[in-house]
Coordinates of N, CA, C and O in Angstrom, one line a residue:
M4 N -110.5 185.9 6.6 CA -111.5 185.0 6.0 C -111.1 184.5 4.7 O -110.3 185.2 4.0
R5 N -111.7 183.4 4.2 CA -111.4 182.9 2.9 C -112.0 183.6 1.8 O -113.0 184.3 2.0
S6 N -111.4 183.5 0.6 CA -111.8 184.3 -0.5 C -113.3 183.9 -0.9 O -114.0 184.8 -1.5
I7 N -113.7 182.7 -0.7 CA -115.0 182.3 -1.0 C -116.1 183.1 -0.3 O -117.1 183.4 -0.8
T8 N -115.7 183.5 0.9 CA -116.7 184.3 1.7 C -116.8 185.7 1.1 O -117.9 186.2 0.9
Y9 N -115.7 186.3 0.6 CA -115.8 187.6 0.0 C -116.5 187.5 -1.4 O -117.2 188.4 -1.8
N10 N -116.4 186.3 -2.1 CA -117.1 186.1 -3.3 C -118.6 186.1 -3.1 O -119.4 186.7 -3.8
K11 N -119.0 185.4 -2.0 CA -120.4 185.4 -1.6 C -120.9 186.8 -1.3 O -122.0 187.2 -1.7
L12 N -120.1 187.6 -0.6 CA -120.4 188.9 -0.3 C -120.6 189.8 -1.6 O -121.5 190.6 -1.7
D13 N -119.7 189.6 -2.5 CA -119.8 190.3 -3.8 C -121.1 190.0 -4.5 O -121.8 190.9 -5.1
N14 N -121.6 188.7 -4.4 CA -122.8 188.3 -5.0 C -124.0 189.0 -4.3 O -125.0 189.4 -4.9
L15 N -123.9 189.2 -3.0 CA -124.9 189.9 -2.2 C -125.0 191.3 -2.6 O -126.1 191.9 -2.7
Y16 N -123.9 191.9 -2.9 CA -123.9 193.3 -3.3 C -124.6 193.5 -4.6 O -125.3 194.5 -4.8
K17 N -124.5 192.5 -5.5 CA -125.2 192.6 -6.8 C -126.8 192.4 -6.6 O -127.5 193.0 -7.3
K18 N -127.2 191.6 -5.6 CA -128.6 191.3 -5.4 C -129.3 192.3 -4.5 O -130.5 192.6 -4.7
S19 N -128.6 192.9 -3.5 CA -129.2 193.7 -2.5 C -129.1 195.2 -2.8 O -128.2 195.6 -3.6
K20 N -129.9 196.0 -2.2 CA -129.9 197.4 -2.4 C -129.4 198.1 -1.2 O -129.7 199.3 -1.0
G21 N -128.7 197.4 -0.3 CA -128.2 198.1 0.9 C -128.5 197.4 2.2 O -127.6 197.1 3.0
Y22 N -129.8 197.2 2.5 CA -130.2 196.5 3.7 C -130.3 195.0 3.5 O -130.8 194.6 2.4
I23 N -129.9 194.3 4.5 CA -130.0 192.8 4.4 C -130.3 192.2 5.7 O -129.9 192.7 6.8
S24 N -131.1 191.2 5.7 CA -131.5 190.6 7.0 C -130.5 189.5 7.4 O -129.8 188.9 6.5
T25 N -130.5 189.1 8.7 CA -129.7 188.0 9.2 C -130.1 186.7 8.5 O -129.3 185.9 8.1
Y26 N -131.4 186.6 8.4 CA -132.0 185.4 7.7 C -131.4 185.2 6.3 O -131.0 184.1 5.9
T27 N -131.4 186.3 5.5 CA -130.9 186.2 4.2 C -129.4 185.8 4.2 O -128.9 185.0 3.4
L28 N -128.6 186.5 5.1 CA -127.2 186.1 5.2 C -127.0 184.7 5.5 O -126.1 184.0 4.9
L29 N -127.8 184.2 6.5 CA -127.7 182.7 6.8 C -128.1 181.8 5.7 O -127.4 180.8 5.4
E30 N -129.1 182.3 5.0 CA -129.6 181.5 3.8 C -128.5 181.5 2.7 O -128.4 180.5 1.9
E31 N -127.7 182.5 2.6 CA -126.7 182.6 1.6 C -125.4 181.8 2.0 O -124.5 181.8 1.2
G32 N -125.5 181.2 3.2 CA -124.3 180.4 3.6 C -123.4 181.0 4.6 O -122.3 180.4 4.9
F33 N -123.6 182.2 5.0 CA -122.8 182.9 6.0 C -123.1 182.3 7.4 O -124.2 182.0 7.7
T34 N -122.1 182.2 8.2 CA -122.3 181.7 9.6 C -122.4 183.0 10.5 O -122.0 184.1 10.1
N35 N -122.8 182.8 11.7 CA -122.9 183.9 12.7 C -121.5 184.5 12.9 O -121.3 185.7 13.1
R36 N -120.5 183.6 13.0 CA -119.1 184.0 13.2 C -118.6 184.9 12.0 O -118.0 185.9 12.2
Q37 N -119.0 184.5 10.8 CA -118.6 185.2 9.6 C -119.2 186.6 9.6 O -118.6 187.6 9.3
I38 N -120.5 186.6 10.0 CA -121.2 187.9 10.1 C -120.6 188.8 11.1 O -120.4 190.0 10.8
A39 N -120.2 188.3 12.2 CA -119.5 189.1 13.2 C -118.2 189.7 12.7 O -117.8 190.8 12.9
L40 N -117.4 188.8 11.9 CA -116.2 189.3 11.4 C -116.4 190.3 10.3 O -115.6 191.3 10.2
L41 N -117.4 190.2 9.5 CA -117.8 191.2 8.5 C -118.1 192.5 9.1 O -117.8 193.6 8.5
I42 N -118.7 192.5 10.3 CA -119.0 193.7 11.0 C -117.7 194.4 11.5 O -117.5 195.6 11.3
D43 N -116.8 193.6 12.0 CA -115.5 194.1 12.5 C -114.7 194.6 11.4 O -113.9 195.6 11.6
E44 N -114.8 194.0 10.2 CA -114.0 194.5 9.0 C -114.7 195.6 8.2 O -114.2 195.9 7.1
N45 N -115.8 196.1 8.7 CA -116.5 197.2 8.1 C -117.1 196.9 6.7 O -117.1 197.7 5.8
Y46 N -117.6 195.6 6.6 CA -118.3 195.2 5.4 C -119.8 195.4 5.7 O -120.6 195.6 4.8
L47 N -120.2 195.2 7.0 CA -121.6 195.2 7.4 C -121.7 196.2 8.6 O -120.8 196.3 9.4
E48 N -122.8 196.9 8.7 CA -123.1 197.8 9.8 C -124.4 197.2 10.4 O -125.4 197.1 9.7
K49 N -124.4 196.9 11.6 CA -125.7 196.4 12.3 C -126.6 197.6 12.5 O -126.2 198.6 13.2
V50 N -127.8 197.6 12.0 CA -128.7 198.8 12.1 C -129.7 198.6 13.2 O -130.2 199.5 13.8
C51 N -130.1 197.3 13.4 CA -131.1 196.9 14.4 C -131.0 195.4 14.5 O -130.4 194.7 13.7
H52 N -131.8 194.9 15.4 CA -131.8 193.4 15.6 C -132.3 192.7 14.3 O -133.4 193.0 13.8
G53 N -131.4 191.9 13.7 CA -131.8 191.2 12.5 C -131.6 191.8 11.2 O -131.9 191.2 10.1
Y54 N -131.0 193.0 11.2 CA -130.8 193.7 9.9 C -129.4 194.4 9.9 O -129.0 195.0 10.9
Y55 N -128.9 194.5 8.7 CA -127.5 195.1 8.5 C -127.6 196.0 7.2 O -128.4 195.8 6.4
W56 N -126.6 196.9 7.2 CA -126.4 197.7 6.0 C -125.1 197.3 5.4 O -124.1 197.1 6.0
L57 N -125.2 197.0 4.1 CA -124.0 196.5 3.3 C -123.1 197.8 3.0 O -123.5 198.6 2.1
L58 N -122.1 198.0 3.8 CA -121.3 199.2 3.7 C -120.6 199.4 2.4 O -120.5 200.6 1.9
R59 N -120.2 198.4 1.7 CA -119.4 198.6 0.5 C -120.3 198.2 -0.8 O -119.7 197.8 -1.8
S60 N -121.6 198.3 -0.7 CA -122.4 197.9 -1.8 C -122.5 198.9 -2.9 O -123.0 198.6 -4.0
G61 N -122.0 200.1 -2.7 CA -122.1 201.2 -3.7 C -123.4 202.0 -3.5 O -123.5 203.0 -4.2
Y62 N -124.3 201.7 -2.6 CA -125.4 202.5 -2.3 C -125.2 203.4 -1.1 O -124.4 203.0 -0.2
H63 N -125.8 204.5 -1.1 CA -125.7 205.4 0.0 C -127.1 205.4 0.7 O -128.1 205.4 0.1
K64 N -127.0 205.5 2.1 CA -128.3 205.6 2.8 C -129.0 206.9 2.4 O -128.4 208.0 2.3
P65 N -130.3 206.8 2.2 CA -131.1 208.0 1.9 C -131.2 209.0 3.1 O -130.9 208.6 4.2
N66 N -131.6 210.2 2.9 CA -131.8 211.1 4.0 C -132.7 210.6 5.1 O -132.6 211.0 6.3
D67 N -133.7 209.9 4.7 CA -134.7 209.4 5.7 C -134.4 207.9 6.1 O -135.3 207.2 6.5
Y68 N -133.1 207.6 6.2 CA -132.7 206.2 6.5 C -133.1 205.8 8.0 O -133.4 204.7 8.2
K69 N -133.2 206.8 8.9 CA -133.7 206.5 10.2 C -135.1 205.9 10.2 O -135.4 205.0 11.0
C70 N -135.9 206.5 9.4 CA -137.3 206.0 9.3 C -137.4 204.6 8.8 O -138.1 203.8 9.3
I71 N -136.6 204.3 7.8 CA -136.5 203.0 7.2 C -136.0 202.0 8.2 O -136.6 200.9 8.4
E72 N -135.0 202.3 9.0 CA -134.4 201.4 9.9 C -135.3 201.2 11.1 O -135.4 200.0 11.6
V73 N -136.0 202.2 11.6 CA -137.0 202.0 12.7 C -138.1 201.0 12.2 O -138.5 200.1 12.9
C74 N -138.5 201.1 11.0 CA -139.5 200.2 10.5 C -139.0 198.9 10.1 O -139.8 197.9 10.0
L75 N -137.7 198.7 9.9 CA -137.1 197.4 9.8 C -137.1 196.7 11.2 O -137.4 195.5 11.3
S76 N -136.8 197.5 12.2 CA -136.8 197.0 13.6 C -138.2 196.6 14.0 O -138.4 195.6 14.7
N77 N -139.2 197.5 13.7 CA -140.6 197.2 14.1 C -141.5 197.7 12.9 O -141.8 198.8 12.8
P78 N -141.9 196.7 12.1 CA -142.7 197.1 10.9 C -144.0 197.7 11.2 O -144.6 198.4 10.4
R79 N -144.5 197.6 12.5 CA -145.8 198.3 12.8 C -145.6 199.7 13.3 O -146.6 200.4 13.5
A80 N -144.4 200.2 13.5 CA -144.1 201.5 13.9 C -144.5 202.5 12.9 O -144.4 202.2 11.7
V81 N -144.8 203.7 13.3 CA -145.2 204.8 12.4 C -144.4 206.1 12.8 O -144.4 206.4 14.0
I82 N -143.8 206.7 11.8 CA -143.0 208.0 12.1 C -144.1 209.0 12.4 O -145.1 209.2 11.7
S83 N -143.9 209.8 13.5 CA -145.0 210.7 13.9 C -144.4 212.0 14.4 O -143.2 212.3 14.4
M84 N -145.4 212.9 14.6 CA -145.2 214.2 15.2 C -144.1 215.1 14.5 O -144.1 215.2 13.3
E85 N -143.1 215.6 15.3 CA -142.0 216.4 14.7 C -141.3 215.8 13.6 O -141.0 216.4 12.5
S86 N -141.0 214.5 13.7 CA -140.3 213.7 12.7 C -141.1 213.6 11.4 O -140.6 213.8 10.3
A87 N -142.4 213.3 11.6 CA -143.2 213.2 10.4 C -143.3 214.5 9.7 O -143.3 214.5 8.4
C88 N -143.4 215.6 10.4 CA -143.4 216.9 9.7 C -142.1 217.2 9.0 O -142.2 217.6 7.8
Y89 N -141.0 216.9 9.6 CA -139.7 217.2 9.0 C -139.5 216.3 7.7 O -139.2 216.9 6.7
Y90 N -139.8 215.0 7.8 CA -139.6 214.2 6.6 C -140.6 214.4 5.5 O -140.4 213.9 4.4
Q91 N -141.6 215.2 5.8 CA -142.6 215.5 4.7 C -142.3 217.0 4.3 O -143.2 217.5 3.6
G92 N -141.2 217.5 4.7 CA -140.8 218.8 4.1 C -141.4 220.0 4.8 O -141.3 221.1 4.3
V93 N -142.0 219.8 6.0 CA -142.6 221.0 6.7 C -141.6 221.7 7.6 O -141.4 222.9 7.6
G94 N -140.9 220.9 8.5 CA -139.9 221.5 9.4 C -138.6 221.7 8.6 O -138.2 221.0 7.7
K95 N -137.8 222.7 9.1 CA -136.6 223.0 8.4 C -135.4 222.3 9.1 O -134.4 222.0 8.4
T96 N -135.5 221.9 10.3 CA -134.4 221.3 11.0 C -134.8 219.9 11.4 O -135.9 219.7 12.0
E97 N -133.9 218.9 11.2 CA -134.2 217.5 11.5 C -134.2 217.4 13.0 O -133.2 217.9 13.7
P98 N -135.2 216.9 13.7 CA -135.2 216.7 15.1 C -134.0 215.7 15.5 O -133.7 214.8 14.8
E99 N -133.5 216.0 16.7 CA -132.4 215.2 17.2 C -132.8 213.8 17.5 O -132.1 212.9 17.5
I100 N -134.1 213.7 17.9 CA -134.7 212.4 18.3 C -135.8 212.1 17.4 O -136.7 212.9 17.1
L101 N -135.7 210.9 16.8 CA -136.8 210.4 15.9 C -138.0 210.0 16.7 O -137.9 209.2 17.6
T102 N -139.2 210.6 16.4 CA -140.4 210.3 17.1 C -141.2 209.3 16.4 O -141.5 209.4 15.2
V103 N -141.6 208.2 17.1 CA -142.4 207.1 16.5 C -143.6 206.8 17.3 O -143.6 207.1 18.5
A104 N -144.6 206.2 16.7 CA -145.8 205.8 17.4 C -146.0 204.3 17.2 O -145.7 203.8 16.1
T105 N -146.4 203.6 18.3 CA -146.8 202.2 18.2 C -148.1 202.1 18.9 O -148.5 203.0 19.7
E106 N -148.8 201.0 18.7 CA -150.0 200.7 19.5 C -149.7 200.4 20.9 O -148.6 200.0 21.2
R107 N -150.6 200.7 21.8 CA -150.3 200.5 23.2 C -150.0 199.0 23.5 O -149.2 198.8 24.4
T108 N -150.5 198.1 22.8 CA -150.2 196.7 23.0 C -148.9 196.2 22.5 O -148.5 195.1 22.7
D109 N -148.2 197.1 21.7 CA -147.0 196.7 21.0 C -145.8 197.0 22.0 O -145.5 198.1 22.2
R110 N -145.2 196.0 22.6 CA -144.1 196.1 23.5 C -142.8 195.6 23.0 O -141.9 195.4 23.7
S111 N -142.7 195.5 21.6 CA -141.4 195.1 21.0 C -140.3 196.1 21.3 O -140.6 197.3 21.3
T112 N -139.1 195.6 21.5 CA -138.0 196.5 21.7 C -137.5 197.1 20.4 O -137.6 196.5 19.4
M113 N -137.0 198.3 20.5 CA -136.5 199.0 19.3 C -135.2 199.6 19.7 O -135.1 200.8 20.1
K114 N -134.1 198.8 19.6 CA -132.8 199.3 19.9 C -132.1 199.8 18.6 O -131.9 199.0 17.7
M115 N -131.9 201.1 18.5 CA -131.4 201.7 17.3 C -130.0 202.3 17.6 O -129.6 202.5 18.7
N116 N -129.3 202.7 16.5 CA -128.1 203.4 16.6 C -128.2 204.9 16.8 O -127.2 205.6 16.7
F117 N -129.5 205.4 16.9 CA -129.8 206.8 17.1 C -130.9 206.9 18.1 O -131.6 205.9 18.3
P118 N -131.1 208.0 18.8 CA -132.1 208.1 19.8 C -133.5 208.2 19.2 O -133.8 208.8 18.1
I119 N -134.5 207.5 19.8 CA -135.9 207.5 19.4 C -136.7 207.8 20.6 O -136.4 207.6 21.7
K120 N -137.9 208.5 20.3 CA -138.9 208.7 21.4 C -140.1 208.0 20.9 O -140.6 208.2 19.8
R121 N -140.7 207.2 21.8 CA -141.8 206.3 21.4 C -143.0 206.8 22.1 O -143.0 207.0 23.3
H122 N -144.1 206.9 21.4 CA -145.4 207.2 21.9 C -146.3 206.0 21.7 O -146.3 205.4 20.6
Y123 N -147.1 205.7 22.7 CA -148.1 204.6 22.6 C -149.5 205.1 22.3 O -150.0 205.9 23.2
F124 N -150.1 204.8 21.2 CA -151.4 205.3 20.9 C -152.4 204.2 21.0 O -152.1 203.0 20.7
S125 N -153.6 204.6 21.3 CA -154.7 203.6 21.4 C -155.0 203.0 20.0 O -154.9 203.7 19.0
S126 N -155.5 201.8 20.0 CA -155.8 201.1 18.8 C -157.0 201.8 18.0 O -157.1 201.6 16.8
N127 N -157.8 202.5 18.7 CA -158.9 203.2 18.1 C -158.5 204.1 16.9 O -159.1 204.2 15.9
Y128 N -157.4 204.9 17.2 CA -157.0 205.9 16.2 C -155.6 205.7 15.7 O -155.1 206.5 14.9
F129 N -155.0 204.6 16.0 CA -153.6 204.4 15.6 C -153.5 204.3 14.1 O -152.5 204.9 13.6
N130 N -154.4 203.7 13.4 CA -154.2 203.5 11.9 C -154.8 204.7 11.1 O -154.8 204.7 9.9
V131 N -155.2 205.8 11.8 CA -155.8 206.9 11.1 C -154.7 207.8 10.6 O -153.8 208.2 11.3
G132 N -154.7 208.1 9.3 CA -153.7 209.0 8.7 C -152.4 208.5 8.4 O -151.4 209.2 8.2
I133 N -152.2 207.2 8.2 CA -151.0 206.5 7.9 C -150.7 206.5 6.4 O -151.6 206.2 5.6
K134 N -149.5 206.9 6.0 CA -149.1 206.8 4.6 C -147.9 205.9 4.5 O -147.1 205.9 5.4
R135 N -147.7 205.3 3.4 CA -146.5 204.4 3.2 C -145.6 205.2 2.2 O -146.0 205.6 1.2
V136 N -144.3 205.3 2.6 CA -143.3 205.9 1.8 C -142.4 204.8 1.3 O -141.8 204.0 2.1
Q137 N -142.2 204.7 0.0 CA -141.4 203.6 -0.6 C -140.1 204.3 -1.2 O -140.2 205.2 -2.0
R138 N -139.0 203.8 -0.7 CA -137.7 204.2 -1.3 C -137.0 203.0 -1.9 O -137.4 201.9 -1.8
E139 N -136.0 203.3 -2.7 CA -135.3 202.2 -3.4 C -134.7 201.1 -2.4 O -134.7 199.9 -2.7
V140 N -134.3 201.6 -1.2 CA -133.7 200.6 -0.3 C -134.6 200.1 0.8 O -134.2 199.3 1.6
G141 N -135.9 200.6 0.8 CA -136.8 200.2 1.8 C -138.0 201.1 1.9 O -138.1 202.0 1.1
S142 N -138.9 200.8 2.9 CA -140.1 201.6 3.0 C -140.4 201.8 4.5 O -139.8 201.2 5.4
Y143 N -141.3 202.8 4.7 CA -141.7 203.1 6.1 C -143.1 203.7 6.1 O -143.6 204.1 5.1
R144 N -143.7 203.6 7.3 CA -145.0 204.2 7.5 C -144.9 205.6 8.2 O -144.0 205.7 9.1
I145 N -145.7 206.5 7.8 CA -145.6 207.9 8.4 C -147.0 208.5 8.5 O -147.8 208.2 7.7
Y146 N -147.2 209.2 9.6 CA -148.5 209.9 9.7 C -148.5 211.2 8.8 O -147.5 211.8 8.6
A147 N -149.7 211.5 8.3 CA -149.9 212.7 7.5 C -149.5 213.9 8.3 O -149.6 213.9 9.6
K148 N -149.1 215.0 7.6 CA -148.7 216.2 8.3 C -149.8 216.7 9.2 O -149.5 217.1 10.3
E149 N -151.0 216.7 8.7 CA -152.1 217.3 9.5 C -152.4 216.5 10.8 O -152.6 217.0 11.8
R150 N -152.3 215.2 10.7 CA -152.5 214.3 11.8 C -151.3 214.6 12.8 O -151.5 214.7 14.0
S151 N -150.1 214.7 12.3 CA -148.9 214.9 13.1 C -149.0 216.2 13.9 O -148.7 216.2 15.1
I152 N -149.5 217.3 13.3 CA -149.6 218.5 14.0 C -150.6 218.4 15.1 O -150.5 219.0 16.2
C153 N -151.7 217.7 14.8 CA -152.8 217.5 15.9 C -152.2 216.7 17.0 O -152.5 217.0 18.2
D154 N -151.4 215.7 16.7 CA -150.8 214.9 17.8 C -149.9 215.8 18.6 O -149.8 215.7 19.9
M155 N -149.1 216.7 18.0 CA -148.2 217.5 18.7 C -148.9 218.5 19.6 O -148.5 218.7 20.8
I156 N -150.0 219.0 19.2 CA -150.8 219.9 20.0 C -151.5 219.2 21.1 O -151.4 219.6 22.3
R157 N -152.0 218.0 20.8 CA -152.7 217.2 21.8 C -151.7 216.7 22.9 O -152.1 216.6 24.1
L158 N -150.5 216.3 22.6 CA -149.6 215.6 23.5 C -148.6 216.6 24.1 O -147.9 216.3 25.1
D159 N -148.4 217.8 23.5 CA -147.4 218.7 24.0 C -148.0 219.8 24.9 O -148.1 220.9 24.6
T160 N -148.5 219.3 26.1 CA -149.2 220.2 27.0 C -148.2 221.2 27.7 O -148.7 222.3 28.1
E161 N -146.9 220.9 27.8 CA -146.0 221.8 28.5 C -145.7 223.0 27.6 O -145.4 224.1 28.2
D162 N -145.6 222.8 26.3 CA -145.1 223.9 25.5 C -146.1 224.2 24.4 O -145.9 223.8 23.2
S163 N -147.1 225.0 24.7 CA -148.1 225.3 23.7 C -147.6 226.3 22.6 O -148.2 226.5 21.6
D164 N -146.4 226.9 22.9 CA -145.9 227.9 21.9 C -144.7 227.2 21.1 O -143.7 227.9 20.8
N165 N -144.8 225.9 20.9 CA -143.8 225.2 20.2 C -143.6 225.9 18.8 O -144.5 226.0 18.0
P166 N -142.3 226.3 18.5 CA -142.1 227.0 17.2 C -142.4 226.2 16.0 O -142.9 226.7 15.0
L167 N -142.2 224.9 16.1 CA -142.6 224.0 15.0 C -144.1 224.0 14.7 O -144.5 224.0 13.6
V168 N -144.8 223.9 15.8 CA -146.3 223.9 15.7 C -146.8 225.2 15.0 O -147.6 225.1 14.1
V169 N -146.2 226.3 15.5 CA -146.6 227.6 14.9 C -146.2 227.6 13.4 O -147.0 228.0 12.6
E170 N -145.0 227.2 13.1 CA -144.5 227.2 11.7 C -145.4 226.3 10.8 O -145.8 226.7 9.7
V171 N -145.7 225.1 11.3 CA -146.5 224.2 10.5 C -147.9 224.7 10.3 O -148.5 224.6 9.3
L172 N -148.5 225.2 11.4 CA -149.9 225.7 11.3 C -149.9 226.9 10.3 O -150.9 227.0 9.6
D173 N -149.0 227.8 10.4 CA -148.9 228.9 9.4 C -148.9 228.4 8.0 O -149.6 228.9 7.1
S174 N -148.1 227.4 7.8 CA -147.9 226.8 6.4 C -149.2 226.1 6.0 O -149.7 226.3 4.9
I175 N -149.8 225.4 6.9 CA -151.1 224.6 6.5 C -152.3 225.6 6.4 O -153.1 225.4 5.5
K176 N -152.3 226.7 7.2 CA -153.4 227.6 7.1 C -153.5 228.3 5.7 O -154.5 228.7 5.2
Q177 N -152.3 228.4 5.0 CA -152.3 229.0 3.7 C -152.9 228.1 2.6 O -153.1 228.6 1.5
K178 N -153.0 226.8 2.9 CA -153.5 225.9 1.9 C -154.9 225.3 2.4 O -154.9 224.5 3.4
E179 N -155.9 225.8 1.8 CA -157.3 225.5 2.3 C -157.6 224.1 2.5 O -158.2 223.6 3.5
E180 N -157.2 223.2 1.5 CA -157.6 221.8 1.6 C -156.8 221.1 2.7 O -157.4 220.3 3.5
Q181 N -155.6 221.5 2.9 CA -154.8 220.9 4.0 C -155.4 221.3 5.4 O -155.5 220.5 6.3
Y182 N -155.8 222.6 5.5 CA -156.3 223.1 6.7 C -157.7 222.4 7.0 O -157.9 222.1 8.2
K183 N -158.5 222.1 6.0 CA -159.7 221.4 6.2 C -159.5 220.0 6.7 O -160.1 219.5 7.6
R184 N -158.4 219.3 6.2 CA -158.1 218.0 6.6 C -157.6 218.1 8.1 O -157.9 217.2 8.9
M185 N -156.8 219.1 8.4 CA -156.3 219.2 9.8 C -157.5 219.4 10.8 O -157.5 218.9 11.9
L186 N -158.5 220.2 10.4 CA -159.6 220.5 11.2 C -160.4 219.2 11.5 O -160.9 218.9 12.6
K187 N -160.5 218.3 10.5 CA -161.1 217.0 10.6 C -160.4 216.1 11.6 O -161.0 215.5 12.5
Y188 N -159.0 216.1 11.6 CA -158.2 215.4 12.6 C -158.4 216.0 13.9 O -158.6 215.3 14.9
A189 N -158.5 217.3 14.0 CA -158.7 218.0 15.3 C -160.0 217.6 15.9 O -160.1 217.3 17.1
E190 N -161.0 217.5 15.1 CA -162.3 217.1 15.6 C -162.3 215.6 16.0 O -162.9 215.3 17.1
L191 N -161.7 214.8 15.3 CA -161.6 213.4 15.6 C -160.9 213.2 16.9 O -161.3 212.3 17.8
F192 N -159.8 213.9 17.2 CA -159.0 213.8 18.4 C -159.5 214.7 19.5 O -158.9 214.8 20.5
K193 N -160.7 215.3 19.3 CA -161.4 216.1 20.3 C -160.5 217.3 20.8 O -160.5 217.6 22.0
L194 N -159.8 217.9 19.9 CA -159.0 219.1 20.2 C -160.0 220.3 20.3 O -160.8 220.5 19.4
K195 N -160.0 221.0 21.4 CA -161.0 222.1 21.6 C -160.7 223.2 20.7 O -161.5 223.9 20.1
S196 N -159.4 223.6 20.5 CA -159.0 224.7 19.6 C -157.6 224.5 19.1 O -156.8 223.8 19.7
L197 N -157.3 225.1 18.0 CA -156.0 225.1 17.5 C -155.3 226.4 17.8 O -156.0 227.5 17.8
P198 N -154.0 226.4 18.1 CA -153.4 227.7 18.4 C -153.4 228.7 17.3 O -153.6 228.4 16.2

């Protein structure tokens, strides 16, 4: 490629904090062919449809980059259940599969570079317990720990002795305010009892 292309790329590194959209690249004067070449030459990493990570920008992906990338792919998605517990410091081991929730009516595709498990929640309770996490390179939506544990109990009918559920419940029971919040979620989701 010509040096003018690399100069444009250097300008992008100064403006951007790591993630960049196809729209922005096109607006900056890059062509689709140049974008493809930048991927081949390891200047860009495609993270999902319409978004890239600037590999040589000097920024490093944060530990919760999967959450950010899923929400770039589908801004309505919410990190849920085991993943929500882990990224809020409750679980000790990062789940191999990122768990996300979307509304039942949301049928947008989410093709990622890592495995995801998607749950479809009814619109009645979908927006209950959502928090927004803001990072320097992006943001994402995540369910509260208490809501996540209730969802795990509610949807995990095969394995009622899930070690993560037991670990999180033990942690939450020691904090009275958190436990009260979890009981409110359990009541809202009509859970008969907590393990």
